mmCIF file of C-alpha atoms in Angstrom:
data_model
loop_
_atom_site.group_PDB
_atom_site.id
_atom_site.type_symbol
_atom_site.label_atom_id
_atom_site.label_comp_id
_atom_site.label_asym_id
_atom_site.label_seq_id
_atom_site.Cartn_x
_atom_site.Cartn_y
_atom_site.Cartn_z
ATOM 1 C CA UNK R 125 134.235 78.975 109.201
ATOM 2 C CA UNK R 126 133.629 78.866 105.436
ATOM 3 C CA UNK R 127 137.126 78.126 104.253
ATOM 4 C CA UNK R 128 136.700 78.571 100.536
ATOM 5 C CA UNK R 129 134.219 81.407 100.193
ATOM 6 C CA UNK R 130 134.563 84.951 98.809
ATOM 7 C CA UNK R 131 137.255 87.125 100.461
ATOM 8 C CA UNK R 132 138.716 84.018 102.027
ATOM 9 C CA UNK R 133 142.058 85.489 103.044
ATOM 10 C CA UNK R 134 140.326 88.238 105.047
ATOM 11 C CA UNK R 135 138.064 85.681 106.706
ATOM 12 C CA UNK R 136 140.994 83.393 107.464
ATOM 13 C CA UNK R 137 143.039 86.250 108.911
ATOM 14 C CA UNK R 138 140.215 87.252 111.251
ATOM 15 C CA UNK R 139 139.670 83.639 112.272
ATOM 16 C CA UNK R 140 143.349 83.141 113.073
ATOM 17 C CA UNK R 141 143.561 86.395 115.014
ATOM 18 C CA UNK R 142 140.776 85.099 117.254
ATOM 19 C CA UNK R 143 142.839 81.957 117.954
ATOM 20 C CA UNK R 144 145.957 83.726 119.223
ATOM 21 C CA UNK R 145 146.663 82.768 122.809
ATOM 22 C CA UNK R 146 146.682 85.987 124.802
ATOM 23 C CA UNK R 147 148.597 85.407 128.024
ATOM 24 C CA UNK R 148 149.706 87.602 130.877
ATOM 25 C CA UNK R 149 153.415 87.989 130.220
ATOM 26 C CA UNK R 150 154.010 89.012 133.818
ATOM 27 C CA UNK R 151 153.344 85.399 134.797
ATOM 28 C CA UNK R 152 156.505 84.264 132.988
ATOM 29 C CA UNK R 153 160.166 84.597 133.829
ATOM 30 C CA UNK R 154 162.068 87.261 131.908
ATOM 31 C CA UNK R 155 163.605 84.949 129.257
ATOM 32 C CA UNK R 156 160.219 83.412 128.412
ATOM 33 C CA UNK R 157 158.550 86.813 128.468
ATOM 34 C CA UNK R 158 161.012 88.040 125.831
ATOM 35 C CA UNK R 159 160.497 84.915 123.701
ATOM 36 C CA UNK R 160 156.718 85.227 123.810
ATOM 37 C CA UNK R 161 156.744 88.954 123.084
ATOM 38 C CA UNK R 162 158.952 88.492 120.023
ATOM 39 C CA UNK R 163 156.824 85.659 118.709
ATOM 40 C CA UNK R 164 153.543 87.497 119.253
ATOM 41 C CA UNK R 165 154.868 90.574 117.462
ATOM 42 C CA UNK R 166 155.853 88.451 114.469
ATOM 43 C CA UNK R 167 152.500 86.640 114.375
ATOM 44 C CA UNK R 168 150.458 89.846 114.551
ATOM 45 C CA UNK R 169 152.617 91.411 111.859
ATOM 46 C CA UNK R 170 151.998 88.416 109.582
ATOM 47 C CA UNK R 171 148.239 88.434 110.101
ATOM 48 C CA UNK R 172 147.911 92.178 109.601
ATOM 49 C CA UNK R 173 150.191 92.395 106.578
ATOM 50 C CA UNK R 174 147.885 90.857 104.004
ATOM 51 C CA UNK R 175 148.618 88.263 101.349
ATOM 52 C CA UNK R 176 152.436 88.219 101.102
ATOM 53 C CA UNK R 177 155.398 86.368 102.661
ATOM 54 C CA UNK R 178 155.027 87.725 106.188
ATOM 55 C CA UNK R 179 153.764 84.386 107.546
ATOM 56 C CA UNK R 180 156.892 82.684 106.205
ATOM 57 C CA UNK R 181 159.092 85.170 108.042
ATOM 58 C CA UNK R 182 156.982 84.951 111.200
ATOM 59 C CA UNK R 183 157.276 81.155 111.213
ATOM 60 C CA UNK R 184 161.071 81.490 111.187
ATOM 61 C CA UNK R 185 160.908 83.860 114.176
ATOM 62 C CA UNK R 186 158.621 81.591 116.201
ATOM 63 C CA UNK R 187 160.687 78.504 115.390
ATOM 64 C CA UNK R 188 163.768 80.359 116.570
ATOM 65 C CA UNK R 189 162.141 81.152 119.901
ATOM 66 C CA UNK R 190 161.049 77.530 120.302
ATOM 67 C CA UNK R 191 164.596 76.350 119.658
ATOM 68 C CA UNK R 192 165.843 78.530 122.507
ATOM 69 C CA UNK R 193 163.779 76.433 124.890
ATOM 70 C CA UNK R 194 162.129 77.515 128.119
ATOM 71 C CA UNK R 195 159.248 76.737 130.425
ATOM 72 C CA UNK R 196 156.833 74.077 129.072
ATOM 73 C CA UNK R 197 153.879 76.463 129.297
ATOM 74 C CA UNK R 198 155.687 79.086 127.244
ATOM 75 C CA UNK R 199 156.619 76.463 124.673
ATOM 76 C CA UNK R 200 152.957 75.420 124.421
ATOM 77 C CA UNK R 201 151.984 79.005 123.612
ATOM 78 C CA UNK R 202 154.733 79.215 121.008
ATOM 79 C CA UNK R 203 153.611 75.996 119.351
ATOM 80 C CA UNK R 204 150.104 77.392 118.984
ATOM 81 C CA UNK R 205 151.541 80.605 117.531
ATOM 82 C CA UNK R 206 153.586 78.579 115.064
ATOM 83 C CA UNK R 207 150.516 76.595 114.006
ATOM 84 C CA UNK R 208 148.699 79.893 113.414
ATOM 85 C CA UNK R 209 151.379 81.287 111.128
ATOM 86 C CA UNK R 210 151.596 77.972 109.242
ATOM 87 C CA UNK R 211 147.845 78.224 108.648
ATOM 88 C CA UNK R 212 148.334 81.790 107.409
ATOM 89 C CA UNK R 213 151.135 80.574 105.169
ATOM 90 C CA UNK R 214 148.658 78.341 103.324
ATOM 91 C CA UNK R 215 146.990 81.532 102.113
ATOM 92 C CA UNK R 216 150.313 82.912 100.851
ATOM 93 C CA UNK R 217 151.058 79.693 98.999
ATOM 94 C CA UNK R 218 147.726 79.308 97.204
ATOM 95 C CA UNK R 219 146.359 81.297 94.309
ATOM 96 C CA UNK R 220 143.739 83.992 94.874
ATOM 97 C CA UNK R 221 140.825 84.465 92.530
ATOM 98 C CA UNK R 222 139.283 87.790 91.643
ATOM 99 C CA UNK R 223 136.652 87.269 94.345
ATOM 100 C CA UNK R 224 139.271 86.543 97.019
ATOM 101 C CA UNK R 225 138.857 82.756 97.162
ATOM 102 C CA UNK R 226 141.970 80.685 97.856
ATOM 103 C CA UNK R 227 142.589 77.811 95.436
ATOM 104 C CA UNK R 228 145.409 75.346 94.810
ATOM 105 C CA UNK R 229 146.304 75.729 91.136
ATOM 106 C CA UNK R 230 149.363 73.504 90.597
ATOM 107 C CA UNK R 231 151.446 70.649 91.983
ATOM 108 C CA UNK R 232 153.910 72.937 93.783
ATOM 109 C CA UNK R 233 151.169 74.654 95.743
ATOM 110 C CA UNK R 234 149.633 71.267 96.526
ATOM 111 C CA UNK R 235 152.902 69.901 97.922
ATOM 112 C CA UNK R 236 153.617 72.959 100.055
ATOM 113 C CA UNK R 237 150.094 73.053 101.480
ATOM 114 C CA UNK R 238 150.371 69.349 102.291
ATOM 115 C CA UNK R 239 153.628 69.998 104.165
ATOM 116 C CA UNK R 240 152.021 72.898 106.055
ATOM 117 C CA UNK R 241 149.075 70.706 107.067
ATOM 118 C CA UNK R 242 151.560 68.104 108.335
ATOM 119 C CA UNK R 243 153.359 70.809 110.309
ATOM 120 C CA UNK R 244 150.161 72.075 111.947
ATOM 121 C CA UNK R 245 149.127 68.575 112.984
ATOM 122 C CA UNK R 246 152.602 67.752 114.335
ATOM 123 C CA UNK R 247 152.402 70.751 116.672
ATOM 124 C CA UNK R 248 149.157 69.411 118.235
ATOM 125 C CA UNK R 249 147.764 72.887 118.885
ATOM 126 C CA UNK R 250 144.201 73.973 119.649
ATOM 127 C CA UNK R 251 141.596 71.491 118.272
ATOM 128 C CA UNK R 252 140.194 74.157 115.935
ATOM 129 C CA UNK R 253 143.577 74.463 114.248
ATOM 130 C CA UNK R 254 143.719 70.700 113.888
ATOM 131 C CA UNK R 255 140.284 70.978 112.282
ATOM 132 C CA UNK R 256 141.674 73.585 109.879
ATOM 133 C CA UNK R 257 144.464 71.178 108.884
ATOM 134 C CA UNK R 258 141.968 68.350 108.353
ATOM 135 C CA UNK R 259 139.777 70.589 106.178
ATOM 136 C CA UNK R 260 142.807 71.648 104.167
ATOM 137 C CA UNK R 261 143.659 67.990 103.555
ATOM 138 C CA UNK R 262 140.155 67.363 102.217
ATOM 139 C CA UNK R 263 140.532 70.269 99.829
ATOM 140 C CA UNK R 264 143.935 69.011 98.726
ATOM 141 C CA UNK R 265 142.439 65.589 98.027
ATOM 142 C CA UNK R 266 139.815 67.255 95.858
ATOM 143 C CA UNK R 267 142.405 69.385 94.046
ATOM 144 C CA UNK R 268 144.414 66.307 93.093
ATOM 145 C CA UNK R 269 141.511 64.299 91.677
ATOM 146 C CA UNK R 270 141.238 63.743 87.965
ATOM 147 C CA UNK R 271 138.125 64.986 86.241
ATOM 148 C CA UNK R 272 136.711 64.943 82.734
ATOM 149 C CA UNK R 273 136.561 68.284 80.950
ATOM 150 C CA UNK R 274 133.875 68.565 78.301
ATOM 151 C CA UNK R 275 135.437 68.908 74.813
ATOM 152 C CA UNK R 276 134.165 71.260 72.158
ATOM 153 C CA UNK R 277 131.724 69.736 69.697
ATOM 154 C CA UNK R 278 134.023 70.166 66.700
ATOM 155 C CA UNK R 279 136.941 68.255 68.218
ATOM 156 C CA UNK R 280 134.684 65.419 69.362
ATOM 157 C CA UNK R 281 133.130 65.202 65.899
ATOM 158 C CA UNK R 282 136.513 65.022 64.117
ATOM 159 C CA UNK R 283 137.775 62.253 66.407
ATOM 160 C CA UNK R 284 134.528 60.324 66.079
ATOM 161 C CA UNK R 285 134.574 60.482 62.294
ATOM 162 C CA UNK R 286 138.230 59.458 62.140
ATOM 163 C CA UNK R 287 137.590 56.415 64.325
ATOM 164 C CA UNK R 288 134.683 55.346 62.112
ATOM 165 C CA UNK R 289 136.048 56.239 58.683
ATOM 166 C CA UNK R 290 139.661 55.021 58.802
ATOM 167 C CA UNK R 291 138.896 51.311 59.348
ATOM 168 C CA UNK R 292 136.029 51.562 56.845
ATOM 169 C CA UNK R 293 138.394 52.803 54.134
ATOM 170 C CA UNK R 294 140.624 49.784 54.599
ATOM 171 C CA UNK R 295 137.665 47.447 54.419
ATOM 172 C CA UNK R 296 136.296 49.166 51.346
ATOM 173 C CA UNK R 297 139.482 48.720 49.364
ATOM 174 C CA UNK R 298 140.022 45.209 50.689
ATOM 175 C CA UNK R 299 143.457 45.926 52.189
ATOM 176 C CA UNK R 300 143.937 44.355 55.659
ATOM 177 C CA UNK R 301 147.035 46.478 56.284
ATOM 178 C CA UNK R 302 145.105 49.697 55.711
ATOM 179 C CA UNK R 303 142.300 48.435 57.921
ATOM 180 C CA UNK R 304 144.746 47.564 60.727
ATOM 181 C CA UNK R 305 146.468 50.929 60.365
ATOM 182 C CA UNK R 306 143.109 52.671 60.525
ATOM 183 C CA UNK R 307 142.244 50.852 63.727
ATOM 184 C CA UNK R 308 145.611 51.794 65.263
ATOM 185 C CA UNK R 309 145.342 55.431 64.222
ATOM 186 C CA UNK R 310 141.763 55.597 65.482
ATOM 187 C CA UNK R 311 142.807 54.099 68.818
ATOM 188 C CA UNK R 312 145.639 56.626 69.130
ATOM 189 C CA UNK R 313 143.240 59.475 68.415
ATOM 190 C CA UNK R 314 140.819 58.252 71.088
ATOM 191 C CA UNK R 315 143.647 57.861 73.607
ATOM 192 C CA UNK R 316 144.955 61.351 72.878
ATOM 193 C CA UNK R 317 141.435 62.757 73.056
ATOM 194 C CA UNK R 318 140.847 61.225 76.511
ATOM 195 C CA UNK R 319 144.224 62.363 77.856
ATOM 196 C CA UNK R 320 143.676 65.905 76.575
ATOM 197 C CA UNK R 321 140.343 66.183 78.361
ATOM 198 C CA UNK R 322 141.308 64.527 81.655
ATOM 199 C CA UNK R 323 142.736 67.104 84.041
ATOM 200 C CA UNK R 324 143.567 67.529 87.679
ATOM 201 C CA UNK R 325 140.998 69.551 89.564
ATOM 202 C CA UNK R 326 143.688 72.140 90.364
ATOM 203 C CA UNK R 327 144.211 72.682 86.637
ATOM 204 C CA UNK R 328 140.484 73.208 86.163
ATOM 205 C CA UNK R 329 140.427 75.646 89.096
ATOM 206 C CA UNK R 330 143.391 77.563 87.676
ATOM 207 C CA UNK R 331 141.762 77.761 84.270
ATOM 208 C CA UNK R 332 138.476 78.968 85.735
ATOM 209 C CA UNK R 333 140.103 81.509 88.043
ATOM 210 C CA UNK R 334 142.909 82.859 85.889
ATOM 211 C CA UNK R 335 142.075 81.800 82.349
ATOM 212 C CA UNK R 336 144.782 79.138 82.187
ATOM 213 C CA UNK R 337 145.344 75.547 83.233
ATOM 214 C CA UNK R 338 148.367 73.813 84.739
ATOM 215 C CA UNK R 339 149.509 70.202 84.535
#
């Protein structure tokens, strides 16, 4: 599955729907049948609702049914259902571009997606869901990387001239203090210039998608 393509939430929802474990409830005792029915209803509601907080609510329902305890086979089904709604929750947490792509755009989203990936892996569900968690981790690694953002020509020119001219002025007038100050000021300008144009990938993605950047 292309995880970060156009209309990603729709693609993810369809992919997760195909991974729901459909079981014959008549094969379970009444208490487990009730638990599974409640969980399945919550999961389907979350996947059919769209991009909102339904997956968060569904996760609470499925966790509640798991806490009740029951037959091991029923608990296995519930763990897979919980992994599915955690995967859906990653779509609710992330930003959505105008083309429907899901992107991490700040540190809060990064941290929550990382926790969701941990949760999916801890449940040890279907291998394809483990693959989803691994892919999400790769994307989170990318989102956290620093990258250089090309400055505008005018800003680069001003900084370059300042670095060259300030020490030269001190040398021209024969004042070591002015020369030293020029070197210090020039160094500060270069440092500030580098910091201003070194951003997290998630900030670049936010700026490209929504016309703004985040620290």
